[in-house]
XYZ file of C-alpha atoms in Angstrom:
558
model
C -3.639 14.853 40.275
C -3.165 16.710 36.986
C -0.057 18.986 36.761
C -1.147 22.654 35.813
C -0.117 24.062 32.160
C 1.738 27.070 33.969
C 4.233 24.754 35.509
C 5.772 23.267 32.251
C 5.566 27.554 30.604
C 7.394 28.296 33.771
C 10.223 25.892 32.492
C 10.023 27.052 29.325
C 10.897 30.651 30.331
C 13.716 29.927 32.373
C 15.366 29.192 28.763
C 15.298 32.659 28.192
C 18.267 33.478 30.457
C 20.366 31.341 27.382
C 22.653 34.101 25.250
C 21.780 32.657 21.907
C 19.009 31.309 20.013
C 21.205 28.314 18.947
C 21.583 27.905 23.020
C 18.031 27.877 24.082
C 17.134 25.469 21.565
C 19.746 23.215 22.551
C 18.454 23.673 25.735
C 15.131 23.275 25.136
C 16.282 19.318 23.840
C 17.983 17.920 26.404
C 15.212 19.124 28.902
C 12.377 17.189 27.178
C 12.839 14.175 29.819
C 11.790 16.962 32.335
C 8.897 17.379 30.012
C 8.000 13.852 30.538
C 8.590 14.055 34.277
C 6.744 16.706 34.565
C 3.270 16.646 32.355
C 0.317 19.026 31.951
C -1.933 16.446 30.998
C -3.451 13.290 31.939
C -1.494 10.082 29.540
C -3.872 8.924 27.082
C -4.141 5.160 28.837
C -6.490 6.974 31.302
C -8.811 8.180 28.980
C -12.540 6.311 28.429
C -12.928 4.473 24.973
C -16.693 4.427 25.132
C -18.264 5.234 22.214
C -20.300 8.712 22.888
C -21.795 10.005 19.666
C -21.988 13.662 20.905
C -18.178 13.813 21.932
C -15.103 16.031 19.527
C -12.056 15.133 19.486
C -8.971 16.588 17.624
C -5.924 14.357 17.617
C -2.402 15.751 16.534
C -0.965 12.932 13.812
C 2.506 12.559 14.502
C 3.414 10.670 17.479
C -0.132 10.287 18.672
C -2.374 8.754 15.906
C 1.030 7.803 14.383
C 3.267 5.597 16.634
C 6.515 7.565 14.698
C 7.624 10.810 15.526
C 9.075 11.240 12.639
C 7.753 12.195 8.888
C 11.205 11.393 6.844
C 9.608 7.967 5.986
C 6.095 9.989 3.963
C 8.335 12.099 2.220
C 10.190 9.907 1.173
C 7.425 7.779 -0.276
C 6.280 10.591 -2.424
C 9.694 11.452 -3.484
C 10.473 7.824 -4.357
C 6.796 6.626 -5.974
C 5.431 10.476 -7.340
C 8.534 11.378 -8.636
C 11.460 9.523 -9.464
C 14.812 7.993 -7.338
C 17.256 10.963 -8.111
C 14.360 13.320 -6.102
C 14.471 10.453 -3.326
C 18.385 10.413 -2.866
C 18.427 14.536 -2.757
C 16.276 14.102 -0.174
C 18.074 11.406 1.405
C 21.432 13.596 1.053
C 19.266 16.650 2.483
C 17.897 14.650 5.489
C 20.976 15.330 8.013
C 20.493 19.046 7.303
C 16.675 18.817 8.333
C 17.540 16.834 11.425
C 20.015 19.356 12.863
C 17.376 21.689 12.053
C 14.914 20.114 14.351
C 17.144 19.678 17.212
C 18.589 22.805 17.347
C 16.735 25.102 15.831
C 13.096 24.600 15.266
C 10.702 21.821 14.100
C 9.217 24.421 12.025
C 12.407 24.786 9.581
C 13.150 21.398 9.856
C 9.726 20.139 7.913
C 9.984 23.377 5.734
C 13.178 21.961 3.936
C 11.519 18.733 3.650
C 8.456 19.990 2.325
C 10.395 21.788 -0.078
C 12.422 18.834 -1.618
C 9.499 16.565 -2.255
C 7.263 19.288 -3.435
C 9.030 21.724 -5.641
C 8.023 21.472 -9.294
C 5.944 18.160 -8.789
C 1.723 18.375 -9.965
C -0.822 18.263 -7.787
C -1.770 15.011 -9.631
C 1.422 13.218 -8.598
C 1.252 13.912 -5.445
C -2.767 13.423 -4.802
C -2.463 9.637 -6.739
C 0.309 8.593 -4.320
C -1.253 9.800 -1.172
C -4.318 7.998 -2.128
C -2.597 5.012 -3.262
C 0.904 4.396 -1.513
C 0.624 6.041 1.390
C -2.367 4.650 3.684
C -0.747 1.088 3.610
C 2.163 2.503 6.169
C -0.397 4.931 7.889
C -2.431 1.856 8.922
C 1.138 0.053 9.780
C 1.635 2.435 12.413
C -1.582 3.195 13.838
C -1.552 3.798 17.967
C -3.880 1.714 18.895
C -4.979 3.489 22.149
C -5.582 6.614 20.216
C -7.382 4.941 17.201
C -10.097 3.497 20.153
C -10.763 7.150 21.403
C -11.356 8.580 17.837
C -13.168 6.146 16.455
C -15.172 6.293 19.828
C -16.321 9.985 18.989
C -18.869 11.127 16.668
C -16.876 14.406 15.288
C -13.373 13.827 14.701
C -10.479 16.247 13.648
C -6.801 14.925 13.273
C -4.123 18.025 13.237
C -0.811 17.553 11.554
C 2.233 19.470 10.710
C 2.321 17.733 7.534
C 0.648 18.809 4.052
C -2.736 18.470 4.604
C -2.762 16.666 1.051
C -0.096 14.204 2.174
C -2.660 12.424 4.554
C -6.144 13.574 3.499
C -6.959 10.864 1.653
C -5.887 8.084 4.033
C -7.586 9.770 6.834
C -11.248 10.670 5.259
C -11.045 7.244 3.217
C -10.105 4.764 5.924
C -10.721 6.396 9.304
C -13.716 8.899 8.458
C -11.938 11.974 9.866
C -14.352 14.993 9.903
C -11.924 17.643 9.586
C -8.051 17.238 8.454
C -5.894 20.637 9.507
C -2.819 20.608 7.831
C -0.024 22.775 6.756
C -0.803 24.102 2.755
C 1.713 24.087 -0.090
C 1.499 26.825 -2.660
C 0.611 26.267 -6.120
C 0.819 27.820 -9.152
C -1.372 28.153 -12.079
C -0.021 25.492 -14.050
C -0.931 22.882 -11.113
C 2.778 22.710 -9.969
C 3.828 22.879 -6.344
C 6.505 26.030 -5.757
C 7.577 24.071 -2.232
C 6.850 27.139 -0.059
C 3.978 27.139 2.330
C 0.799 29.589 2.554
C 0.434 31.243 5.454
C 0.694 30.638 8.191
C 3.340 28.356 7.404
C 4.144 25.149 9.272
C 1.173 24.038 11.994
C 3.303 23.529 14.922
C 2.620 25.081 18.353
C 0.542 28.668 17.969
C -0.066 27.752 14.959
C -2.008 24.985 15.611
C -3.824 26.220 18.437
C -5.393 28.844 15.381
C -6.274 26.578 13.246
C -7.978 24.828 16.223
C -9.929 27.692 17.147
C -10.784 28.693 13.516
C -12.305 25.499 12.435
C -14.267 25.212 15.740
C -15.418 28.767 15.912
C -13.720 29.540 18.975
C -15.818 26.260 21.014
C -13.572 24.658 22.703
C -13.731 20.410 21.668
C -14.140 17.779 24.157
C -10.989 15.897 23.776
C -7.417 16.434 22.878
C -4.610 14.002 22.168
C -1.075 15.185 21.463
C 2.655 14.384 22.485
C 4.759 16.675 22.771
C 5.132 20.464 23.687
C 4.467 22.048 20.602
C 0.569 20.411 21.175
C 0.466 22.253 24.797
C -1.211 25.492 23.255
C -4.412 23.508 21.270
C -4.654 20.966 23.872
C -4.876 23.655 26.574
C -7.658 25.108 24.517
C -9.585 21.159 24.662
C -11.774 20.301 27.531
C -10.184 17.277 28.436
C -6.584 16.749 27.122
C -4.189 14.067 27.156
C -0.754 12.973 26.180
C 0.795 9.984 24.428
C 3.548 8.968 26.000
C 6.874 8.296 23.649
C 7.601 4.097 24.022
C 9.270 1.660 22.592
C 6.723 -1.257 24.042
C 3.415 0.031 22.044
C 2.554 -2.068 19.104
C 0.788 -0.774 15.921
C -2.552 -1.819 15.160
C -2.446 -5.302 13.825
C -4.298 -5.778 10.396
C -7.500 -7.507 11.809
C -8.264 -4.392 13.383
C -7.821 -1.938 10.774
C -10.929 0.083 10.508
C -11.239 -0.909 7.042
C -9.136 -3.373 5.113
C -6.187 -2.908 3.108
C -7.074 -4.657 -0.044
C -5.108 -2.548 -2.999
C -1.885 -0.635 -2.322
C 0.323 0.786 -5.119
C 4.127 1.917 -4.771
C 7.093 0.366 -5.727
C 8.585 0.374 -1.753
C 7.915 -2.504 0.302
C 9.716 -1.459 3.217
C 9.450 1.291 5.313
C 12.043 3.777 3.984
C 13.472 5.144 7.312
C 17.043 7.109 7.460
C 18.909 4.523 7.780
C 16.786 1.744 5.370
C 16.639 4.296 2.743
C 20.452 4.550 2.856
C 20.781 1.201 2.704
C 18.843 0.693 -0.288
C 20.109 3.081 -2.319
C 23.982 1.174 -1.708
C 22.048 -1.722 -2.513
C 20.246 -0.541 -6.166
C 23.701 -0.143 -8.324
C 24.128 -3.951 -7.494
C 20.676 -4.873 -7.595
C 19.814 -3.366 -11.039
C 23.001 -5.445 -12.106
C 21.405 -8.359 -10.438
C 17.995 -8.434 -12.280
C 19.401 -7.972 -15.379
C 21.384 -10.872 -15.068
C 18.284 -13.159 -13.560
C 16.179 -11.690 -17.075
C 19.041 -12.210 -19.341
C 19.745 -15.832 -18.041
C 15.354 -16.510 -17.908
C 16.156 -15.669 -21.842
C 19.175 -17.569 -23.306
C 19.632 -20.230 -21.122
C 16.967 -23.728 -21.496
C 13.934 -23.677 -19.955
C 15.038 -26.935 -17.857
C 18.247 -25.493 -16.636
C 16.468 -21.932 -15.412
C 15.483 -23.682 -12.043
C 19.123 -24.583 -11.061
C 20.599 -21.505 -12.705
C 18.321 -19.079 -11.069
C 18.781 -20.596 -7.433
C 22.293 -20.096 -7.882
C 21.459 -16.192 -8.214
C 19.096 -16.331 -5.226
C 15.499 -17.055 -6.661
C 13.801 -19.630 -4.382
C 10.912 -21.384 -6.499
C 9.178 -24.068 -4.403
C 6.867 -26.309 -6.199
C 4.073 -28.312 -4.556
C 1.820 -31.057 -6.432
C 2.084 -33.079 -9.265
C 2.352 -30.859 -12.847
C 0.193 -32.966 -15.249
C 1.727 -34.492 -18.296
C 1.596 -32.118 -21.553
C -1.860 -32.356 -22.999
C -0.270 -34.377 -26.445
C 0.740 -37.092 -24.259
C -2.688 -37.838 -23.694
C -4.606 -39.344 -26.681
C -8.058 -39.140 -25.067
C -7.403 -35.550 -24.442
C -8.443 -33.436 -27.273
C -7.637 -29.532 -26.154
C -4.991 -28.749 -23.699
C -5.032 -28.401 -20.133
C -6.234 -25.252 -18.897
C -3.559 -23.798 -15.714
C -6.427 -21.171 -14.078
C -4.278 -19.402 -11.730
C -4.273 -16.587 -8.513
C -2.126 -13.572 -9.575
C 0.727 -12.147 -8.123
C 3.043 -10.806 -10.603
C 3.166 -10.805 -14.320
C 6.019 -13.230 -13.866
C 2.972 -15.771 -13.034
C 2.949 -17.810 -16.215
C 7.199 -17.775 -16.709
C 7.525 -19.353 -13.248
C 4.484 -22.111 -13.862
C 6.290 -22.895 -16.923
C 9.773 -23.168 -15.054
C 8.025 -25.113 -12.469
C 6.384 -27.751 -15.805
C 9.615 -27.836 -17.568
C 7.807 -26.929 -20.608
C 6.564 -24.158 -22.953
C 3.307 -22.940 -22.291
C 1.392 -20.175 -23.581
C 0.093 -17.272 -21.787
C -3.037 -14.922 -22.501
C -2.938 -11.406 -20.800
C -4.747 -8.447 -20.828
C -2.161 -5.358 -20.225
C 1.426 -5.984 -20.547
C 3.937 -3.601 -22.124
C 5.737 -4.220 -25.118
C 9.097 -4.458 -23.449
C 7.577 -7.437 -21.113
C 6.386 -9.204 -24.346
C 9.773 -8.907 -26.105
C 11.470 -10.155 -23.310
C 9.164 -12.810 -22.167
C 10.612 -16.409 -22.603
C 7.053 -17.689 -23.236
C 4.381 -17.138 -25.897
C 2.109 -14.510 -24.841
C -1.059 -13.434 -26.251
C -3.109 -10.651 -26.178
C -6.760 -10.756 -24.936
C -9.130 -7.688 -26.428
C -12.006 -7.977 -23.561
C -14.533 -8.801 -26.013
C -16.016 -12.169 -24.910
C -16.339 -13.402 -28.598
C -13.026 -12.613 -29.763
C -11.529 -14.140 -26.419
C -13.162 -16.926 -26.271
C -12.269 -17.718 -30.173
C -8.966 -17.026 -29.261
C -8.473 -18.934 -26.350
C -10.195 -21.501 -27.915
C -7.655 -21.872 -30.830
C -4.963 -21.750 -28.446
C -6.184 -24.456 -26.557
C -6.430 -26.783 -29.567
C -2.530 -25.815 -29.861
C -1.531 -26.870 -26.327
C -1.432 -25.973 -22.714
C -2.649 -22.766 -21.662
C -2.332 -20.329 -18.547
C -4.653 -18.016 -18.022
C -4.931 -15.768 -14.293
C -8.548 -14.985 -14.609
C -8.399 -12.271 -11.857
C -7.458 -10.362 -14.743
C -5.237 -8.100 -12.632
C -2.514 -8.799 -9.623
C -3.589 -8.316 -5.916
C -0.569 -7.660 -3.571
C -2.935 -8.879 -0.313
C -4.123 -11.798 0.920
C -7.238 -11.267 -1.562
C -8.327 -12.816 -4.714
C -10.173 -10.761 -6.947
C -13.239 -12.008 -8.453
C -13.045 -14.408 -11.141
C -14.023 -13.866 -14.713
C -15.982 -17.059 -16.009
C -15.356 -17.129 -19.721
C -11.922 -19.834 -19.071
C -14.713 -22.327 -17.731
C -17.305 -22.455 -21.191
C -13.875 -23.333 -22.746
C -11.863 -25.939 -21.385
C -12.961 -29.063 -19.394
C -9.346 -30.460 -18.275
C -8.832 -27.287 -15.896
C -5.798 -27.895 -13.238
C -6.413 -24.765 -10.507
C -2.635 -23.303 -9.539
C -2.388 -21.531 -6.319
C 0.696 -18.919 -6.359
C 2.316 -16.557 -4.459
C 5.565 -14.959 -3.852
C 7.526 -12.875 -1.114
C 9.492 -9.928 -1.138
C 11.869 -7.808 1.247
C 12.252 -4.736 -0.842
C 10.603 -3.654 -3.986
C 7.122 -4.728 -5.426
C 6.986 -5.851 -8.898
C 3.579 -4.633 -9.503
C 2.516 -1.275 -10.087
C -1.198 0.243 -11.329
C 0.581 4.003 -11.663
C 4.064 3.466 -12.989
C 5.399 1.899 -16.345
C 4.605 -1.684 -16.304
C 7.764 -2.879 -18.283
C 9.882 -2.125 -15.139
C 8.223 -4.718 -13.228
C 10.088 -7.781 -13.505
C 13.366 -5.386 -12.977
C 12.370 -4.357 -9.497
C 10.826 -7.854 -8.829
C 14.334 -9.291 -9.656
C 15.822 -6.417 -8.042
C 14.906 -8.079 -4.348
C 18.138 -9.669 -2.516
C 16.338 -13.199 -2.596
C 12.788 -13.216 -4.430
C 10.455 -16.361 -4.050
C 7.874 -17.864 -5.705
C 5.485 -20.622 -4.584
C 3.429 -22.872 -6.728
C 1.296 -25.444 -5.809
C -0.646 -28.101 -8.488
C -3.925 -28.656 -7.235
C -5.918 -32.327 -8.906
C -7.439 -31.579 -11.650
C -11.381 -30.566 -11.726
C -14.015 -33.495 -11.684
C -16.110 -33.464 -14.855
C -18.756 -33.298 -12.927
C -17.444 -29.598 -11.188
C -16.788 -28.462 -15.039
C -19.625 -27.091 -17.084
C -19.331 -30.044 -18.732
C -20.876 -31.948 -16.116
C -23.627 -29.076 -16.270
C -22.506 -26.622 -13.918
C -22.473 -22.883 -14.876
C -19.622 -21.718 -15.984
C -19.800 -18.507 -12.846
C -20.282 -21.797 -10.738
C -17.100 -23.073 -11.746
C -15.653 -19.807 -11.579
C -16.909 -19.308 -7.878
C -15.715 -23.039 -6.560
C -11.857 -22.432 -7.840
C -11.719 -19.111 -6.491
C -12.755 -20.750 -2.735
C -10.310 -23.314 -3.832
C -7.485 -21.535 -4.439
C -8.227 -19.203 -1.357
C -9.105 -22.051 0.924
C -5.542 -23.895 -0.152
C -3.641 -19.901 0.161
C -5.278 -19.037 3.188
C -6.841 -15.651 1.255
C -10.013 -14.424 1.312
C -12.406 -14.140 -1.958
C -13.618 -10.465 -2.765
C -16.268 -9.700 -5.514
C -13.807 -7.082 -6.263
C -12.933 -6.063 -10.125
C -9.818 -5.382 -12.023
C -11.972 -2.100 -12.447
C -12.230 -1.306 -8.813
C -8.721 -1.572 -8.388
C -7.724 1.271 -11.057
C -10.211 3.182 -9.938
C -8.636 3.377 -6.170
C -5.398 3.926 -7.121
C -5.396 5.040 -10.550
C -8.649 6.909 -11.285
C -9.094 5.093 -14.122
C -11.014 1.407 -15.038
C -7.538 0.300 -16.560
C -9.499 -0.271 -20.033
C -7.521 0.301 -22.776
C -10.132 -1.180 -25.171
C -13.532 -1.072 -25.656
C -15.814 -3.840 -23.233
C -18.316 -5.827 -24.468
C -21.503 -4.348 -23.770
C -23.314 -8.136 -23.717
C -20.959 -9.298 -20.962
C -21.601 -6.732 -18.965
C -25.236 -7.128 -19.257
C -24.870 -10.761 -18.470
C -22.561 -10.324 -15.607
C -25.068 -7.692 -14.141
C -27.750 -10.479 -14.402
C -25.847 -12.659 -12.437
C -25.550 -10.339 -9.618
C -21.471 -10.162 -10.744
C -21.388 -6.409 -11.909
C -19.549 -3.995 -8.711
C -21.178 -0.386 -9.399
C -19.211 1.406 -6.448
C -16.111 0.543 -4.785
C -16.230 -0.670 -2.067
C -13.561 -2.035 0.480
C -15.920 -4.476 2.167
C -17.118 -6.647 -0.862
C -16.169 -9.633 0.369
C -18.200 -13.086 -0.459
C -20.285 -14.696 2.373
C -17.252 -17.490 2.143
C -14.238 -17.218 4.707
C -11.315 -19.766 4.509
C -11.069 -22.595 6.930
C-alpha cells in the first residue's frame, strides 16, 4: 500500500524545532535514508511500460531520466568545450564551495553558483553549439533505462529539470522527442551574452517546479510523474499517478543498441566523463601531457621516418599493423601510376601513421586542414578545391608521381560509422589497396568540427597511451575497378562494405555536409562546389537533402 504525502511533510516539520537554518539543513541530510524508508510514492519498477498514446507524463531529469544525481559533469562540459580550460579549472576550484552549498544549505544556491561560473559573459551561440553537439553523447550514456521505457511509452511527454533549459533542450527534443522541456532560464543581455543570474523564478527545484508544472498544463493535472527525491514531492503530488526512482548503484545505463536514435556525430574535445574527481585528475595530468605531445610531434618531425615506429613506442604510441603494405609503385615496372591507399578516417593523423606503418613517404590529399597541421606535417600534403575537374587533374598528376592516400569520407567520424564515400578516387586509379583504420583513446579526442583544427594532433598526442590500428587489405581485382567496367559509385560502394565489414562499422549515406550541419550549423565548405557533381550525385540517388540520423544503407556487417 502507498504511503500518504502527509506522512513524509510531517517529517519535514519536525525540522523546524532546529535553532538555525544551517541546523535544519543539516538535518534535513542525514534524514534522507528515512526518506527512502519511508516513500510517498509507488518506485518506478512498478509502473506499466505499455505504450498508451493518450497518456502525459512529466519526468524530473536528474536522477530519474539521468542515472546521476549530480550536474558538475554538464557544466563542466560547457565550461571546458564552449569556453576555454582556465573557465573549466575556476569551476573545478569553485566546485567544493557548491557542494557544501547543497548539503547544508540548499540545492537551490548550490546550482546558482554553478550556473553562474559557466555562464557569465559566454554567447548564447557558445553555449547552444555545445549543447547540441557535445552534450547528448553523455546524456544518452546515462540514460535510466526504466524511465526511458515509460516516456517513450506516452504520447505527450514533458521532462523537468533544475538545469538551464538550454543546457538540455536540444538533446531532449532531438533524440528523445520531448514535448515540453521546463527548465530554469539564464538572463541575457542585449548583446547575446549570458549575465549568469537567473529570471525569475530562479532555480526549478521544489515549489518551483510544481508552478511550472501547473503553468504549462493549465492547471490539468498529467497522468504520470517520475522523480527522486523530495524536492519532486510537490509536482508529483500534483500527477495522477506518481512514482519514484530509487537511488542504486546496480542500474545500468541504456546500452547503445537501444538508444532511441543513434549517436553517429559528437563534437567536444572530452572523452571522458569529467566528474569531481576525473576532472581533477586531468587537469594534474595536462602540464605533463602538453609536454608529452610536443615531444611525440617534434620527434614525428626530425627524427627518420623508419626510426618513428620504435621511437614513438618508447613514448607510449601503440601502432599495430595488420597485412602486407605493397611494394612502392616504382618497384613495379608494369605499374604505370601509383598505388592508390583509399582509407576510413579517424584523425587527420590518418595518412602520417599509414606512412609510418609503409616505411615510406607518401603523399596525402585533404580537404580542410589548418596551416599549422601542414607546416608541421612530416608528409607531403595537398590541397583538394572540391571541384571534380581540378581534383581529379590533381590527383591524377600526383599519382603519376607516386603513392597516394586519399580518406574519401572526406571528413573523420568518431563512431563506429563510415561516412559515405565520394567516387571520384575510383575513375582515377586502378591499383587501389583499401586501408581499414582506427584508433583508441582514454582522454581527449583529436577531432573537432567547432574548435581550431591545428590543435588536433596536440590533444590526440596529449592521451597517456594513444593507438592506432592499420590493417592492409589485397589489393582490388581489375575486374572490381572501373577498369574492369564497374562504375566508379560501384567501386565506391563495395570498399566502403569492405572496410566496414573488416572494422565491424556500419555504412551510412551520410555527408561530410550533414555532419557540420549537426554540430556546426554550417556545410564545412570553404570553397565553392561543383555544381555538375552535385547534379550527378543527385542522379545517382547519392545527394542527402535533410539530415537525418537513420540514413543507413540496406547493408549491415557480418
Amino acid at each position: 500500500m502507498l504511503e500518504k504525502v502527509w506522512r513524509v511533510d510531517l517529517m519535514w516539520d519536525h525540522l523546524n524545532v532546529w535553532p538555525s537554518r544551517a541546523m535544519r539543513k543539516l538535518a534535513k541530510y542525514f534524514s534522507r535514508q528515512a526518506y527512502t524508508n519511508h516513500r510517498p510514492f509507488d518506485i518506478v519498477d512498478n509502473c506499466c511500460t505499455e505504450t498508451d498514446l493518450k497518456q502525459v507524463v512529466v519526468c524530473d531529469l536528474e536522477g530519474t531520466l539521468l542515472i546521476s544525481r549530480s550536474s558538475f559533469s554538464y557544466f563542466m562540459l560547457l565550461a571546458f568545450d564552449a569556453d576555454s580550460a582556465l573557465r573549466a579549472f575556476f569551476l573545478l576550484l569553485i566546485w567544493p564551495l557548491a557542494w557544501l552549498s547543497y548539503h547544508l544549505m540548499s540545492e537551490s544556491l548550490a546550482l546558482q553558483i554553478l550556473i553562474f561560473v559557466t555562464f557569465v559573459g559566454m554567447k548564447d551561440s557558445a553555449i547552444e553549439g555545445a549543447s547540441q553537439a557535445v552534450l547528448p553523447k553523455f546524456f544518452l550514456e546515462d540514460m535510466h533505462p526504466k524511465t526511458l521505457k515509460i516516456l517513450n511509452a506516452c504520447g505527450k511527454r514533458c521532462v523537468i529539470t533544475a538545469m538551464p533549459r538550454i543546457m538540455v533542450e536540444p538533446f531532449l527534443k532531438d533524440y528523445l522527442s520531448v514535448d515540453h522541456v521546463l527548465g530554469s532560464e539564464v538572463q541575457l543581455t542585449s548583446g547575446g551574452r549570458f549575465t549568469g543570474f537567473l529570471k525569475s523564478p530562479g532555480v526549478l527545484v521544489g515549489a518551483q517546479k510544481l508552478e511550472a508544472v501547473r503553468k504549462s498544463f493549465a492547471m490539468k493535472s498529467p497522468d504520470i510523474g517520475i522523480g527522486d527525491c523530495s524536492t519532486d514531492h510537490p509536482f508529483l503530488a500534483f500527477c495522477k499517478k506518481a512514482y519514484i526512482v530509487v537511488e542504486s548503484k546496480t542500474v545500468l545505463p541504456v546500452p547503445k543498441e537501444n538508444y532511441p536514435k543513434p549517436l553517429i556525430f559528437h563534437d567536444g574535445r572530452l572523452a571522458i566523463r569529467p566528474t569531481p574527481a576525473i576532472t581533477l585528475a586531468l587537469f594534474l595530468w595536462m602540464p605533463m601531457g602538453i609536454v608529452l605531445a610536443i615531444s611525440r610531434i617534434a620527434l614525428g618531425l626530425f627524427v627518420p621516418l623508419g626510426w618513428s615506429y620504435p621511437i614513438e613506442a618508447l613514448l607510449g604510441v601503440t601502432l599495430r599493423v595488420k597485412g602486407s603494405p605493397p611494394a612502392p609503385a616504382e618497384a613495379a615496372q608494369h605499374k604505370k601510376l601509383g598505388i592508390l591507399f583509399v582509407c576510413s578516417h579517424r584523425t587527420l593523423l590518418d595518412p602520417i601513421f599509414v606512412s609510418i606503418a609503409l616505411r615510406r613517404h607518401v603523399t596525402a590529399v585533404t580537404y580542410s586542414i589548418s596551416r599549422l597541421t601542414e607546416a608541421l606535417s612530416p608528409i607531403r600534403t595537398v590541397r583538394l578545391t572540391r571541384c571534380r575537374l581540378q581534383d581529379a587533374k590533381q590527383m591524377k598528376s600526383l599519382l603519376e608521381e607516386g603513392d597516394l592516400v586519399i580518406c574519401p569520407e572526406g571528413t573523420t567520424c568518431r563512431e563506429p560509422y563510415l561516412l559515405r564515400f565520394s567516387s571520384l578516387f575510383a575513375e582515377l586509379a586502378d591499383h587501389i589497396v583499401p586501408v581499414t583504420i582506427n584508433i583508441k583513446h582514454s582522454v581527449f579526442h583529436g577531432t573537432t568540427a567547432r574548435g581550431w583544427k591545428g590543435m588536433d594532433a596536440l590533444f590526440f598526442f596529449m592521451n597517456p597511451s594513444p593507438s592506432y590500428y592499420i590493417e592492409f587489405m589485397e589489393e582490388l581485382p581489375v575486374e572490381l575497378t572501373c577498369a574492369g567496367g564497374k562504375s566508379s559509385f560501384e567501386v565506391a560502394n563495395y570498399i566502403q562494405k569492405q572496410l566496414a565489414r573488416s572494422l565491424g562499422f556500419q555504412c551510412t549515406n551520410l555527408t561530410r555536409k550533414d555532419k557540420y550541419r549537426i554540430l556546426a550549423g554550417h556545410d564545412g565548405s570553404h570553397a565553392p562546389v561543383d555544381s555538375q557533381q552535385e547534379e550527378q550525385d543527385q542522379r545517382n540517388g547519392k545527394v542527402t537533402k535533410a539530415v537525418n540520423h537513420n540514413m543507413f544503407t540496406t547493408w549491415k556487417p557480418r
